[in-house]
Tab-separated table of C-alpha atoms in Angstrom:
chain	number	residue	atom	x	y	z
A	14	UNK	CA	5.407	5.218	-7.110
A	15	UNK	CA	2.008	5.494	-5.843
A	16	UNK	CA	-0.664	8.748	-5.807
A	17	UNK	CA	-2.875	7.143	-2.780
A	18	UNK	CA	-1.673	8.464	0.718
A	19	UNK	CA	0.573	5.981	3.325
A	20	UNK	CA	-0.982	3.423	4.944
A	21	UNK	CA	0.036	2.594	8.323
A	22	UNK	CA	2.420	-0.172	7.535
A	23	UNK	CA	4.852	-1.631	9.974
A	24	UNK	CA	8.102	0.193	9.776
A	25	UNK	CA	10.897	-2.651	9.105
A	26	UNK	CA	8.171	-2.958	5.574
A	27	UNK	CA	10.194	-1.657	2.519
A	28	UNK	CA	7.273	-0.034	0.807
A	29	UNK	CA	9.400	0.111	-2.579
A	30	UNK	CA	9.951	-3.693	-2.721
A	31	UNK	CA	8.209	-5.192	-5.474
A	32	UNK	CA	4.731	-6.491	-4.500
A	33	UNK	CA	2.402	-8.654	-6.584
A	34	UNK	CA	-1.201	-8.575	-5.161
A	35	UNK	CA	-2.889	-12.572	-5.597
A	36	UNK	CA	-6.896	-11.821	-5.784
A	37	UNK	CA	-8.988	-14.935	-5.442
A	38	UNK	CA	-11.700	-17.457	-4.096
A	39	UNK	CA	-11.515	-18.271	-0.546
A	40	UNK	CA	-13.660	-21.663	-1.523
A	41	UNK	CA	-10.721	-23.094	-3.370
A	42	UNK	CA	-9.858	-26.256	-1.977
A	43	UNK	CA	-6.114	-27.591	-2.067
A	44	UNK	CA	-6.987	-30.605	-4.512
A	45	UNK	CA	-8.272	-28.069	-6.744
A	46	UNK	CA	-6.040	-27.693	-10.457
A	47	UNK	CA	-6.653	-23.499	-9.904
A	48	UNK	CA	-4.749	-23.714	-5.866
A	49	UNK	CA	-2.223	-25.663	-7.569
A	50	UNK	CA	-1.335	-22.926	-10.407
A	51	UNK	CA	-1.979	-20.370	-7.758
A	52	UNK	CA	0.426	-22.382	-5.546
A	53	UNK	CA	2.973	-22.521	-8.315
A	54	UNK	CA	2.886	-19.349	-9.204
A	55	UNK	CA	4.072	-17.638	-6.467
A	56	UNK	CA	6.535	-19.462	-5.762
A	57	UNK	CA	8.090	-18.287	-9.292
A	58	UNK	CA	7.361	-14.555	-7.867
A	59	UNK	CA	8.942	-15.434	-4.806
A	60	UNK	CA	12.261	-17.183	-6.191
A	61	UNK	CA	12.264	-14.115	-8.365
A	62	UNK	CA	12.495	-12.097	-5.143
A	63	UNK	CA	8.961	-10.332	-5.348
A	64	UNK	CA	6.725	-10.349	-2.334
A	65	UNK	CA	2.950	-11.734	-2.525
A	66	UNK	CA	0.427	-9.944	-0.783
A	67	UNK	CA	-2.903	-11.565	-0.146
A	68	UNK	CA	-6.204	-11.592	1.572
A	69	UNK	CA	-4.308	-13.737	3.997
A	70	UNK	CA	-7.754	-16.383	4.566
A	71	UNK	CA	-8.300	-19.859	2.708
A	72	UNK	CA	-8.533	-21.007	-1.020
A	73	UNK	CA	-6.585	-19.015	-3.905
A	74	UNK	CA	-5.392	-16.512	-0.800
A	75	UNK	CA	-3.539	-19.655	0.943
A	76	UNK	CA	-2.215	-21.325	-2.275
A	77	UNK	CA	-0.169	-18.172	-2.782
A	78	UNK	CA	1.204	-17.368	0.342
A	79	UNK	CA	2.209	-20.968	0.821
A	80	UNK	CA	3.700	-21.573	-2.352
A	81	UNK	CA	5.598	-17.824	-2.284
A	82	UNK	CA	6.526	-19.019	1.181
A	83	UNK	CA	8.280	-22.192	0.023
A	84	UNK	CA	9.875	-20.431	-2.687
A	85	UNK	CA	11.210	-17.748	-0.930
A	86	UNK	CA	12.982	-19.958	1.575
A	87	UNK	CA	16.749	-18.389	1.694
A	88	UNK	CA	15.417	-15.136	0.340
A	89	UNK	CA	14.738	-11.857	1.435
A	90	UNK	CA	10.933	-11.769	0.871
A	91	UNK	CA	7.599	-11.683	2.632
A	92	UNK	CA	4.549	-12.949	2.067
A	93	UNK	CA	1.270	-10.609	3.590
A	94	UNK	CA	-1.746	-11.886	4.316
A	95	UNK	CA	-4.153	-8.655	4.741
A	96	UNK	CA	-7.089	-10.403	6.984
A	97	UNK	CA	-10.670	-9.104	6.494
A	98	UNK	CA	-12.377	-10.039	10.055
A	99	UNK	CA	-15.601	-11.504	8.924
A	100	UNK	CA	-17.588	-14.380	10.269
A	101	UNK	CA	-17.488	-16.951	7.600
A	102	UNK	CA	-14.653	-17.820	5.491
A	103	UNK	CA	-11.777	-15.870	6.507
A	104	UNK	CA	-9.561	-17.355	9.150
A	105	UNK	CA	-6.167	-16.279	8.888
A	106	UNK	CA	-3.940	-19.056	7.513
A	107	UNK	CA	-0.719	-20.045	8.531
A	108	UNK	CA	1.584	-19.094	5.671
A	109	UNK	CA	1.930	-15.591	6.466
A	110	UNK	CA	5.197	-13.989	6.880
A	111	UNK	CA	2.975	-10.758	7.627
A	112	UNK	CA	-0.497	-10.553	8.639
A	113	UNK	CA	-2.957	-7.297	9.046
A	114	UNK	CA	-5.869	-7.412	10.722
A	115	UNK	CA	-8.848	-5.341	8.953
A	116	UNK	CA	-12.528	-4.245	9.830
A	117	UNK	CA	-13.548	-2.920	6.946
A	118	UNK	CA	-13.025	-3.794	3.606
A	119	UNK	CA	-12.275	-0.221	2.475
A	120	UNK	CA	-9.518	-0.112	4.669
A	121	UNK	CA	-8.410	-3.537	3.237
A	122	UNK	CA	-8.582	-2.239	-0.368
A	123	UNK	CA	-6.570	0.942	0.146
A	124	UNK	CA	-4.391	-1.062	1.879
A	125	UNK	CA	-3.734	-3.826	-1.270
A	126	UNK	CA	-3.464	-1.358	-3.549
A	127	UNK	CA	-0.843	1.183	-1.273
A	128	UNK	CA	1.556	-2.084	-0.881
A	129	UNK	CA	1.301	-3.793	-4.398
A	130	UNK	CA	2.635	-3.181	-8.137
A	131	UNK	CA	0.889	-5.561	-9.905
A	132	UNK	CA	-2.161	-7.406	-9.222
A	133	UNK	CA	-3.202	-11.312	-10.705
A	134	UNK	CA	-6.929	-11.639	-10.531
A	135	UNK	CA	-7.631	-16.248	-10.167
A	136	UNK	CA	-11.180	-16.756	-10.505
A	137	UNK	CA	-13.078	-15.632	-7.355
A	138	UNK	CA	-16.537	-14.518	-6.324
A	139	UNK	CA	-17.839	-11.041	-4.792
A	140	UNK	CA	-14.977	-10.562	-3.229
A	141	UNK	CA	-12.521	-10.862	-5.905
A	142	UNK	CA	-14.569	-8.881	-8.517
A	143	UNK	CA	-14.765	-5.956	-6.024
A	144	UNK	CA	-11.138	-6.233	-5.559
A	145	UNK	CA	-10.381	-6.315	-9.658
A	146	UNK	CA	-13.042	-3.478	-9.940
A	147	UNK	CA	-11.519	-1.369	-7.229
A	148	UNK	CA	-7.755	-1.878	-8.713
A	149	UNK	CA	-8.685	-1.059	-12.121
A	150	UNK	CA	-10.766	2.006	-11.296
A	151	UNK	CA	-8.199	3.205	-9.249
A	152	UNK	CA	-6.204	3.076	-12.466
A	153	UNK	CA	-8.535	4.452	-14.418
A	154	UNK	CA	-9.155	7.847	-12.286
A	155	UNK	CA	-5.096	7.847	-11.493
A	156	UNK	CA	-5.427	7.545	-7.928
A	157	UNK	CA	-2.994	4.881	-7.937
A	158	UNK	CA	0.313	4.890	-10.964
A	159	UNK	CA	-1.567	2.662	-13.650
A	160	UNK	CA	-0.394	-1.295	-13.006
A	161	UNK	CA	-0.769	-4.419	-14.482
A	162	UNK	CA	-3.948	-6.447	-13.711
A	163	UNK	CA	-3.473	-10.079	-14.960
A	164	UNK	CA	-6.860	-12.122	-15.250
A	165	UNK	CA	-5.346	-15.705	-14.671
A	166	UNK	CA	-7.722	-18.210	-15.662
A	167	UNK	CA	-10.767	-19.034	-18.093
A	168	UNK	CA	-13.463	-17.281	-15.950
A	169	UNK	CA	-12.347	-13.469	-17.229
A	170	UNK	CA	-12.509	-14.057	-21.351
A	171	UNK	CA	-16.204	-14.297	-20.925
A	172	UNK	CA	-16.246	-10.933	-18.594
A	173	UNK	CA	-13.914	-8.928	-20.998
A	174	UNK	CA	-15.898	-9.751	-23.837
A	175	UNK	CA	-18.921	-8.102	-21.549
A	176	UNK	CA	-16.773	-5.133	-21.010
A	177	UNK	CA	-15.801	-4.351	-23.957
A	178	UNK	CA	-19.786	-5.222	-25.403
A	179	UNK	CA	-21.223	-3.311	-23.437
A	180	UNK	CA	-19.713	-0.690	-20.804
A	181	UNK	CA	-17.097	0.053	-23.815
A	182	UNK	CA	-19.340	-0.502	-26.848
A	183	UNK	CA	-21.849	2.618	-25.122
A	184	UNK	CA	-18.917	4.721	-24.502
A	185	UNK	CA	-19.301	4.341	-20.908
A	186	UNK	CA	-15.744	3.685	-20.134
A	187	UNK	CA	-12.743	4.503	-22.832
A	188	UNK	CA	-10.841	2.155	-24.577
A	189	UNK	CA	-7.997	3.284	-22.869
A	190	UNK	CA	-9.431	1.723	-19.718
A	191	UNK	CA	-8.664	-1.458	-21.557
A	192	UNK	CA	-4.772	-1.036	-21.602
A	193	UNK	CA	-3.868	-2.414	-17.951
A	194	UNK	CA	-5.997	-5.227	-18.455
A	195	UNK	CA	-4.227	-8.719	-19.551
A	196	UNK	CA	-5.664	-12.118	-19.740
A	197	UNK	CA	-3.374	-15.005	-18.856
């Protein structure tokens, strides 16, 4: 499944469940077109029986672990929220099925990428580039199996087309880096 080495999840956690990891702004506010599709989509994932696992805070990260949660009502699924304690921004929120608290972010990231077999990247700041950049060259060096990443939104055309003008275009990545990348 996975080359990384076991986190320290809780032991009633199937690790082999499907997982889809939602990456995305914590400044998304609910009246906001992107929280809705967020929203929506996971509760697809969830009525599909696939768990969400998220940064567990505000924005993007609540849309999807309240919409999975409403979906998933009668099923057998769970919806993480892997909390980063930080001063601004990141208060738990209350649609978590499953919440882990984290210090560091390094210990967040392993963490995402140990639990989850695809990842959907909404549009997102710092944060969510790190956590697209991390996934993908995790991929690339085959320290995790290689997994889809799905850029949702019209934010990531504009930063593949950079990719593949620049970093790609000087040989400094492969084009084969490009193949678990998928715009949605």
């Amino acid at each position: 499944r996975k080359v990384m080495k076991k986190a320290k999840t809780p032991k009633h956690i199937d690790v082999g469940h499907f997982r889809v990891a939602i990456f995305g702004s914590a400044r998304i506010k609910p009246n906001d077109p992107r929280y809705k599709q967020i929203e929506s989509l996971a509760m697809m994932i969830a009525k599909e029986g696939i768990d969400v696992v998220t940064g567990g805070g505000p924005g993007i990260m609540e849309a999807a672990n309240k919409g999975h949660q409403e979906g998933g009502k009668g099923k057998k699924v769970h919806s993480f929220g892997l909390n980063i304690k930080i001063s601004k921004e990141q208060m738990a929120n209350k649609h978590l099925d499953i919440k882990k608290d984290f210090k560091r972010f390094s210990g967040r990231l392993d963490h995402f990428m140990y639990l989850s077999n695809a990842v959907v990247v909404a549009p997102g700041g710092i944060g969510t580039m790190l956590e697209l950049l991390y996934t993908w060259q995790l991929v690339q060096v085959k320290h995790i199996c290689s997994i889809p990443i799905i850029l949702l939104g019209p934010l990531w055309p504009d930063f593949i087309k950079w990719v593949e003008k620049w970093p790609l275009k000087k040989g400094l990545i492969s084009p084969e880096d490009m193949h678990t990348i998928f715009l949605a």
